[in-house]
Short mmCIF file of C-alpha atoms and ligand atoms in Angstrom, two decimals:
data_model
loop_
_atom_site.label_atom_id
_atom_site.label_comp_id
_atom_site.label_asym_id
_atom_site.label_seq_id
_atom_site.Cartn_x
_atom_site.Cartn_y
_atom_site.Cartn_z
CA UNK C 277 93.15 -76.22 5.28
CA UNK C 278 90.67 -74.24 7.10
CA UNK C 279 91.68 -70.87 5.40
CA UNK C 280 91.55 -73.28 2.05
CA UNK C 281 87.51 -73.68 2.37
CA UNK C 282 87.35 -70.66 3.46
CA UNK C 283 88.51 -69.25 0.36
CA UNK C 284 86.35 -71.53 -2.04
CA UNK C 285 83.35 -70.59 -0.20
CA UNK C 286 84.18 -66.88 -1.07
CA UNK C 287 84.80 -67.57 -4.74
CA UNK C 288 81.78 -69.51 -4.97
CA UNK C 289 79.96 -66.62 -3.78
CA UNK C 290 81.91 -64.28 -5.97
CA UNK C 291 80.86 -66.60 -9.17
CA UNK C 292 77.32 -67.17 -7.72
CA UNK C 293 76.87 -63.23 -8.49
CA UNK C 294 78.18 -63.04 -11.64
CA UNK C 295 75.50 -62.66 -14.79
CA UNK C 296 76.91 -62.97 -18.26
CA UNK C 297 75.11 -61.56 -21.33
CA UNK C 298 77.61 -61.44 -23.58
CA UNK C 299 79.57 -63.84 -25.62
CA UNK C 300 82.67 -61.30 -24.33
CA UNK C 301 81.60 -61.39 -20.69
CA UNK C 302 81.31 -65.30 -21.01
CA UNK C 303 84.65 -65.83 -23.04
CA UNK C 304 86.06 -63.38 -19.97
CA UNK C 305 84.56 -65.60 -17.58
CA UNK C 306 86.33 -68.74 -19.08
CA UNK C 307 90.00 -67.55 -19.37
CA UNK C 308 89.39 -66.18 -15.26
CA UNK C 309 88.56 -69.25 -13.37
CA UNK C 310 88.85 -71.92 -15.98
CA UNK C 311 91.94 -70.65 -18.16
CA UNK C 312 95.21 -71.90 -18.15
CA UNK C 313 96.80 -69.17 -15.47
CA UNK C 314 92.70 -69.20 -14.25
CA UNK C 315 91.93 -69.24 -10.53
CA UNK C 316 90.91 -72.85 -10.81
CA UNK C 317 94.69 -73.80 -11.85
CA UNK C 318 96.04 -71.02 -9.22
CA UNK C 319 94.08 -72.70 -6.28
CA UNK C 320 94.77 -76.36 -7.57
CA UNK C 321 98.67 -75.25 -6.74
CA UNK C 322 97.70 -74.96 -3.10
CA UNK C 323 97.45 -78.31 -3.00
CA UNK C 324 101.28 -78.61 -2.44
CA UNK C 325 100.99 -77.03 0.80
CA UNK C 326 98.23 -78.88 2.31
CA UNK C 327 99.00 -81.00 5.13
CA UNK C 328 98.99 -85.22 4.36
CA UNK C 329 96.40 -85.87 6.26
CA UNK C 330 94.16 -83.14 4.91
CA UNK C 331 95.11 -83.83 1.32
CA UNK C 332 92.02 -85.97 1.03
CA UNK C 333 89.44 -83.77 1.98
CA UNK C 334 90.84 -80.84 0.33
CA UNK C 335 90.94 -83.02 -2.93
CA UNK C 336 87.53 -83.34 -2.76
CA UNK C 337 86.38 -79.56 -1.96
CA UNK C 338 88.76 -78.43 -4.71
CA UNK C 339 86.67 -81.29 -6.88
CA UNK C 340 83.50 -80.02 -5.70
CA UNK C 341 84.99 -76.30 -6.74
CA UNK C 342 85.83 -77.32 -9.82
CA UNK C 343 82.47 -79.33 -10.84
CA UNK C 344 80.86 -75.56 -9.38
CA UNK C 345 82.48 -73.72 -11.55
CA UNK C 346 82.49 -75.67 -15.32
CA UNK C 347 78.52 -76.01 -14.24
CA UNK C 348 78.15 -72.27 -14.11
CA UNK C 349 80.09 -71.96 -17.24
CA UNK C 350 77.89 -74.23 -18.95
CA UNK C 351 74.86 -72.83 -17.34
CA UNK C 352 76.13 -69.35 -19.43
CA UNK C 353 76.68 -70.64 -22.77
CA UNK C 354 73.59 -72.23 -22.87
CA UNK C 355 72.06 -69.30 -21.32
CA UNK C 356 73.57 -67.02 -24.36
CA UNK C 357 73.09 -69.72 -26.95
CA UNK C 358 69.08 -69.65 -26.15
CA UNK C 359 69.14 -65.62 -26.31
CA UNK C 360 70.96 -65.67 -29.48
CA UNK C 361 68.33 -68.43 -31.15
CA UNK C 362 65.35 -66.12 -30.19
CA UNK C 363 66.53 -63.02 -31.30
CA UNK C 364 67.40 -64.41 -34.81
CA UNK C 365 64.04 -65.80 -34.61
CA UNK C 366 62.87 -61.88 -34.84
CA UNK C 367 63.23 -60.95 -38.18
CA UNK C 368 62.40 -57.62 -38.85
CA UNK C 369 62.99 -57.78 -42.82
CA UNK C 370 60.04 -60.75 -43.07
CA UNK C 371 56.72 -59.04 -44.95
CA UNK C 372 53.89 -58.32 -41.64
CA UNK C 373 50.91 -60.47 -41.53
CA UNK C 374 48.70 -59.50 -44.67
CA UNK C 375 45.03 -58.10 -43.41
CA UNK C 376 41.72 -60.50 -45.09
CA UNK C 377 41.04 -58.47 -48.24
CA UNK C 378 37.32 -57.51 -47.83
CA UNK C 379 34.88 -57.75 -50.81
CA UNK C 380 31.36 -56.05 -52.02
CA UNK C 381 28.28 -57.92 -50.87
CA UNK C 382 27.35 -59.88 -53.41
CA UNK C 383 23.75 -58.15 -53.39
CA UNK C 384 25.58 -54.79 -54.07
CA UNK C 385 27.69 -56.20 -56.38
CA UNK C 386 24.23 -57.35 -58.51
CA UNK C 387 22.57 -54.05 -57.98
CA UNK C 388 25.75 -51.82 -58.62
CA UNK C 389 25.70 -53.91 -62.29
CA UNK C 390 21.50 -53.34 -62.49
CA UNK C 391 21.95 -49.50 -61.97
CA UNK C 392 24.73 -49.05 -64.79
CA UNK C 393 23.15 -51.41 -67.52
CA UNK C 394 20.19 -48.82 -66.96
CA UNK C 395 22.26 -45.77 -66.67
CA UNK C 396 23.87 -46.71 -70.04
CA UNK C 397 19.84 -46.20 -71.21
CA UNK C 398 19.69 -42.88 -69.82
CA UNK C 399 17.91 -43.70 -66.63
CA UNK C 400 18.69 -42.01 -63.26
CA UNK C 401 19.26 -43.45 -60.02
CA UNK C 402 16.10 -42.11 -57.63
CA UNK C 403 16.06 -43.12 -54.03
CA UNK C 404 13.11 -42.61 -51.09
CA UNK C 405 12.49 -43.79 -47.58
CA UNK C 406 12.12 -46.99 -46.46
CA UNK C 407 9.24 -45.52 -43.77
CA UNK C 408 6.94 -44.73 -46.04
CA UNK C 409 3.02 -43.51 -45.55
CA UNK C 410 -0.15 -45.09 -46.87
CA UNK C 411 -1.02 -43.16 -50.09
CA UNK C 412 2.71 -43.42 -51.97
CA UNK C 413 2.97 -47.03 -50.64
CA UNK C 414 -0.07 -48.24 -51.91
CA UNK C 415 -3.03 -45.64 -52.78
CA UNK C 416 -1.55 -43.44 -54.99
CA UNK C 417 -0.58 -46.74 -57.02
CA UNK C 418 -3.96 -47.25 -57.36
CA UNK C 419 -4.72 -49.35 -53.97
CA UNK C 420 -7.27 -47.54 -51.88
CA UNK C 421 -8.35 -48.82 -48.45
CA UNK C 422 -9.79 -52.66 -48.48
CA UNK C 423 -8.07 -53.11 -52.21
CA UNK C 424 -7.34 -56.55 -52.21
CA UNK C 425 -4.31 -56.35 -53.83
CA UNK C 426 -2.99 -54.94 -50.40
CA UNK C 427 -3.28 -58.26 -48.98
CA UNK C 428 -0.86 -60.00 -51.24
CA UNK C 429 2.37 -57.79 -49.21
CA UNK C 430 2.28 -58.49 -45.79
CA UNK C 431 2.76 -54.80 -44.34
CA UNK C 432 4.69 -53.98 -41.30
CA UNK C 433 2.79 -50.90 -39.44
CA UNK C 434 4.78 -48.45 -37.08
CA UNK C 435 3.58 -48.92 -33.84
CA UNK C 436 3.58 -44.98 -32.68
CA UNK C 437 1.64 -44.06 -36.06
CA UNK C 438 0.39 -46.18 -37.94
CA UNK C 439 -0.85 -43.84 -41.19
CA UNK C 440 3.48 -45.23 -41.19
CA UNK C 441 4.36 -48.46 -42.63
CA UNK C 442 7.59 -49.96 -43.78
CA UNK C 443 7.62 -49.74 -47.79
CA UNK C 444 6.48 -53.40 -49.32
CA UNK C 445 7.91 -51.99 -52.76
CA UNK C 446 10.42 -49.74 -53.97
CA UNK C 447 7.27 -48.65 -56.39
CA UNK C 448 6.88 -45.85 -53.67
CA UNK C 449 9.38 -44.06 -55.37
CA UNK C 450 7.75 -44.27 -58.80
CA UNK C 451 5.25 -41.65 -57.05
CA UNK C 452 7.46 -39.21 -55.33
CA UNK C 453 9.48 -38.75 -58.58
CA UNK C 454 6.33 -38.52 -60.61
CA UNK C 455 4.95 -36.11 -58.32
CA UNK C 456 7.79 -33.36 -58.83
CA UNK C 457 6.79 -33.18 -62.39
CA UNK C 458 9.57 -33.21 -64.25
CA UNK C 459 9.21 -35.23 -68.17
CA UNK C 460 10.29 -36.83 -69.50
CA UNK C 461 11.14 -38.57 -66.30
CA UNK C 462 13.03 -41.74 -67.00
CA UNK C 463 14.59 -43.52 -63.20
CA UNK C 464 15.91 -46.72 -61.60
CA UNK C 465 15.04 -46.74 -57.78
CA UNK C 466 17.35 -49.53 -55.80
CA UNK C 467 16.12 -50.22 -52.19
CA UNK C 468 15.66 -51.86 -49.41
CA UNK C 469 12.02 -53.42 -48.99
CA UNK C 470 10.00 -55.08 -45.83
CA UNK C 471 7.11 -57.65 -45.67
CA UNK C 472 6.03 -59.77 -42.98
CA UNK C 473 6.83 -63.08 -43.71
CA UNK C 474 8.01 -65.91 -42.49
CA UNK C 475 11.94 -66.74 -43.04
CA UNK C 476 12.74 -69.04 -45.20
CA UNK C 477 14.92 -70.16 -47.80
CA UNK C 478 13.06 -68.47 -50.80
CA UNK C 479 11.34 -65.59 -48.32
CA UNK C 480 12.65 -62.87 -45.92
CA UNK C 481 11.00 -59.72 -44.09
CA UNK C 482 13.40 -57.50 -45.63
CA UNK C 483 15.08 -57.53 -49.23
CA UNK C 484 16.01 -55.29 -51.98
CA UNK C 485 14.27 -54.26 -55.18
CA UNK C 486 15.24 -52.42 -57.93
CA UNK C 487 12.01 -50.01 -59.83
CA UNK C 488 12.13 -48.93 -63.12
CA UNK C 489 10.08 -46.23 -64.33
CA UNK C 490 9.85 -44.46 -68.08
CA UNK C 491 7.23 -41.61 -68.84
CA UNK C 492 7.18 -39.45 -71.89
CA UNK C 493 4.50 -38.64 -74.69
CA UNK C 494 3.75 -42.18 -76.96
CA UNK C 495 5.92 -44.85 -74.82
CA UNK C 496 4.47 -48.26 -75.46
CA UNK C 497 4.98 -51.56 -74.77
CA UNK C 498 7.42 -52.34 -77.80
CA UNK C 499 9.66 -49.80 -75.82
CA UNK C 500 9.53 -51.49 -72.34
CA UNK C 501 10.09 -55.08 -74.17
CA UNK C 502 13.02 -53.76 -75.70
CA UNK C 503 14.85 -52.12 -72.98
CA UNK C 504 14.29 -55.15 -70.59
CA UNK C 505 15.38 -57.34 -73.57
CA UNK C 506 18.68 -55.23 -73.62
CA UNK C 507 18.69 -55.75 -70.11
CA UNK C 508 18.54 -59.24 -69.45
CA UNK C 509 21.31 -59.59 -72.41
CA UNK C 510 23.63 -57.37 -70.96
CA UNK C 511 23.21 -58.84 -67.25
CA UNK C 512 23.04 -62.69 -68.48
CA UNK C 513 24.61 -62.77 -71.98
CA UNK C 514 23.49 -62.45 -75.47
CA UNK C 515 22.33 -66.19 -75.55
CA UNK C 516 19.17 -65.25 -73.08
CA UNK C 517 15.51 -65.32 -73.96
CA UNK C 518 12.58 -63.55 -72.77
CA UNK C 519 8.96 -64.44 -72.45
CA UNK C 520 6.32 -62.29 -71.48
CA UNK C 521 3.08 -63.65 -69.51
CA UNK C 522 0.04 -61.53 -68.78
CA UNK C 523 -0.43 -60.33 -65.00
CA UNK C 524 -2.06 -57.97 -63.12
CA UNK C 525 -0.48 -55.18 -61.07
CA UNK C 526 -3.16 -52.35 -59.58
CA UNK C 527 -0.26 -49.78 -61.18
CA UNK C 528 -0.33 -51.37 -64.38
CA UNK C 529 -2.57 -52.14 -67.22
CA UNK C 530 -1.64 -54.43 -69.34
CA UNK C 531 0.52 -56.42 -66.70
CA UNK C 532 2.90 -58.96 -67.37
CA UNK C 533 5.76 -60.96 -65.87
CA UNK C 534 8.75 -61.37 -67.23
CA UNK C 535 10.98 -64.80 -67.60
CA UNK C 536 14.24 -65.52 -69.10
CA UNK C 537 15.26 -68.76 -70.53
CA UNK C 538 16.91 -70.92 -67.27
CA UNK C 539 20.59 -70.37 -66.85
CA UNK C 540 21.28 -73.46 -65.42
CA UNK C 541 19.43 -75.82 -67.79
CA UNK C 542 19.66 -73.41 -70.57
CA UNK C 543 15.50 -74.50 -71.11
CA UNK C 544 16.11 -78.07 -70.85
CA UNK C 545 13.91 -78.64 -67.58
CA UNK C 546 15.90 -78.55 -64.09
CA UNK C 547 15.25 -77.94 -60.57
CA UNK C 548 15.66 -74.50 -60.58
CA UNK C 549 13.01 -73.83 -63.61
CA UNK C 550 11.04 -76.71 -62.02
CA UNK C 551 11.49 -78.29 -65.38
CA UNK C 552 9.57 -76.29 -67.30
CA UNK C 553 12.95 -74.05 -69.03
CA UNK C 554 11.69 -70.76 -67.80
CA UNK C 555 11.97 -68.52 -64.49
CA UNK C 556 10.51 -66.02 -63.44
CA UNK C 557 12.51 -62.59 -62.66
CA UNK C 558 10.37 -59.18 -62.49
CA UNK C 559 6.99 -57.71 -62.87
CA UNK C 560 5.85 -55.01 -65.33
CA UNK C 561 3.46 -53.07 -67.47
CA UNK C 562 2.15 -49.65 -68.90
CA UNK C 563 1.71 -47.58 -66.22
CA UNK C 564 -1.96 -47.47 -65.21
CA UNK C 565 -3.74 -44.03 -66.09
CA UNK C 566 -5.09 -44.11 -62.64
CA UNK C 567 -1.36 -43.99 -60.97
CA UNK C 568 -0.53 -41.26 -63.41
CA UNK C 569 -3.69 -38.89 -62.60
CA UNK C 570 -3.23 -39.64 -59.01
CA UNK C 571 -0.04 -37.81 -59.32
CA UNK C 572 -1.38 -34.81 -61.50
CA UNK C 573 -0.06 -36.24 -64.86
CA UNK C 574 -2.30 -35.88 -68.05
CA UNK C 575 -2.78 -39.19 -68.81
CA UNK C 576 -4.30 -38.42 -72.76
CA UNK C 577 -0.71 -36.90 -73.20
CA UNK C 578 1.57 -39.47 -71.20
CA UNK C 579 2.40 -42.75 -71.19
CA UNK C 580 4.38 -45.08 -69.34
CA UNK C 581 6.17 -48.25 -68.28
CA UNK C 582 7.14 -49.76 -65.65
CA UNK C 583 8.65 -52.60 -63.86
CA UNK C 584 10.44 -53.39 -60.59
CA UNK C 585 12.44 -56.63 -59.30
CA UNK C 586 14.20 -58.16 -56.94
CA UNK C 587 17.92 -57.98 -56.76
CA UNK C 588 17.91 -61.18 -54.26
CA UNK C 589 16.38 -63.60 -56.94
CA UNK C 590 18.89 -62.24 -59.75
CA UNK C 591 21.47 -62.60 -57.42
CA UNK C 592 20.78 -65.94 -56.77
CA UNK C 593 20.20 -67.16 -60.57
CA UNK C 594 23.58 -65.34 -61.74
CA UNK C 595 26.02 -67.00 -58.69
CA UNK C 596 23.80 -70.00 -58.23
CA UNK C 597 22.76 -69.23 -54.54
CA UNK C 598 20.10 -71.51 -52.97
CA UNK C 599 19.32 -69.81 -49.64
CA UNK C 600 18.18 -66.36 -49.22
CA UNK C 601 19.05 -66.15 -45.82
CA UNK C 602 22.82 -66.16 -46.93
CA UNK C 603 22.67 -62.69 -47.74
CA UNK C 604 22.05 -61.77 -44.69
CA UNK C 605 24.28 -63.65 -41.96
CA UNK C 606 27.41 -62.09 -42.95
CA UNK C 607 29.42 -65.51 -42.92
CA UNK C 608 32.42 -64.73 -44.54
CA UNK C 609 32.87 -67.96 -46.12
CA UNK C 610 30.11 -67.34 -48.55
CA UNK C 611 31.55 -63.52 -49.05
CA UNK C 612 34.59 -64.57 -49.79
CA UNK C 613 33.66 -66.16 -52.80
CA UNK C 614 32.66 -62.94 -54.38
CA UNK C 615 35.89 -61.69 -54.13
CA UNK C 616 36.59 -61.97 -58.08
CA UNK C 617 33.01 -61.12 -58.53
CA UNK C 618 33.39 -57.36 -58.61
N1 LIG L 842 5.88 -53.70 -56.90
C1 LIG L 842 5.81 -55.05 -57.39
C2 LIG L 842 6.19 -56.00 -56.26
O1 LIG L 842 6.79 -55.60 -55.34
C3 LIG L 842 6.75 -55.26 -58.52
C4 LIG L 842 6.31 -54.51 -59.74
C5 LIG L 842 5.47 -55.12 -60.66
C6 LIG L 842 6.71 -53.22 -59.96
C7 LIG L 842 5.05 -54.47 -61.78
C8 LIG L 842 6.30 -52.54 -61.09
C9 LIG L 842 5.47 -53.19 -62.00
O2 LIG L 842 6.67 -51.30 -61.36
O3 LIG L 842 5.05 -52.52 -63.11
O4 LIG L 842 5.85 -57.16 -56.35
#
């Protein structure tokens, strides 16, 4: 009896150190304790030869070996069966997890269409800083010191130097190019552009312009109406109109603003004209003889136009956007909706 227990206790160690990873090792496992000729059936046998009055304990370690053992088996299938479920989970033919397709700012997206509706016309692309000095920023377009007109763009100064100033207008450009000297000079200048205002739904300190500029011998006004005419058809759609209203600009003379028919409405009176069928969407004019001799340009033999908006406001009529400050928070759910747009 004693040598009996003894034994079980060494089998149960023996099976206590076995680890099965296999459905092999486990089918192994079966046939050599629990199979037919297994050591379970071998050490039932010794039953026989246990004394009567031991037969009832050894019954009951023999149970207690048995119960051992088909729990351990269990414990391995399972064991396997779990393995088996996660590795099939794994599989390596499924397509990877698709990376967010990114999309053009919307602003770019405007000005990229701007620049090529021009380019078709023959203009070039001209860029300059966006730290600009006093006399292309504002003199040499005919604002000297205390002009009035100086007040209507609140200008950011640079604290170390302040003959420096972040440009108000991308009309800096219009003098750099003019001052090279090269004409006919015909240019669209895109750009970034600062003021200091307060933010705002229709007003931010920074935002982006696009200048146009045309000078050559006997360019008049019939020529600038026409080529913004072709432009405001070719960025809205041949159903557009155009009205012109007289303005004043220190770089031009005459001045006028320019509005197209409202989008939305299509002139019937909404909230975005204010009801009145029209909006507003650039400045222009001939370019003042001042601005031209200012950058060493006979003004008896050249003429000019000239015109500059911002890409923001167009931006917002052609996509409907209400709030400026969208452009600039960088919240791809508004992006995302451009995604077609390009
Ligand atoms: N520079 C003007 C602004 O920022 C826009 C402008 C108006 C530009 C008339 C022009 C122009 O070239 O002729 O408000």
């Amino acid at each position: 009896m004693q040598e009996l227990l003894q034994k079980l206790s060494i089998y149960k160690q023996e099976i206590d150190a076995e680890t099965i990873t296999s459905k092999e090792a486990l089918e192994h496992f079966r046939i050599k304790y629990l199979g037919t000729k297994g050591l379970l059936k071998n050490i039932m046998g010794e039953m026989k030869s246990v004394a009567p009055e031991n037969k009832k304990a050894a019954g009951q370690a023999l149970n207690e070996f048995k119960m051992f053992v088909e729990h351990k088996y269990e414990g391995f299938k399972n064991g396997l069966h779990k393995n088996e479920e996660t590795a099939s989970a794994l599989d390596l033919s499924l397509p990877g997890t698709p990376l967010p397709q990114g999309t053009r700012h919307p602003i770019s997206i405007v000005q990229n269409k701007i620049l090529s509706i021009f380019q078709r016309l023959g203009f070039a692309i001209a860029e300059g800083p966006e730290i600009e000095d006093d006399w292309h920023n504002f003199s040499a377009l005919n604002m000297p010191q205390n002009h009035p007109a100086r007040d209507m763009q609140d200008t950011f100064y640079i604290n170390e130097n302040p003959a420096w100033l972040l440009r108000t207008h991308t009309s800096s450009v219009q003098i750099r190019e003019m001052e090279k000297g090269n004409f006919p000079l015909r240019i669209i200048c895109p750009g970034r552009v600062y003021r200091n205002e307060t933010i705002s739904a229709r007003a931010h300190c920074f935002f982006n312009q696009v200048e146009g500029l045309y000078i050559a011998e006997n360019v008049s006004f019939a020529d600038l109406k026409q080529t913004l005419y072709f432009f405001v058809q070719e960025m809205f759609g041949k159903e557009i109109k155009i009205r012109f209203r007289p303005s004043y600009f220190p770089f031009t003379e005459p001045s006028a603003e320019m509005d197209i028919s409202c989008l939305i409405c299509k002139g019937a009176g909404c909230n975005v004209c204010k009801k009145t069928g029209w909006v507003e969407i650039l400045g222009c004019g001939m370019v003042n003889p001042n601005v031209l001799e200012n950058c060493n340009i006979d003004s008896n033999r050249y003429t000019g136009f000239a015109f500059g908006m911002g890409i923001e406001r167009i931006t917002m009529l052609k996509y409907q956007v209400k709030d400026l400050r969208l452009f600039s928070e960088n919240d791809v759910r508004f992006l995302d909706q451009f995604l077609s747009a390009v």
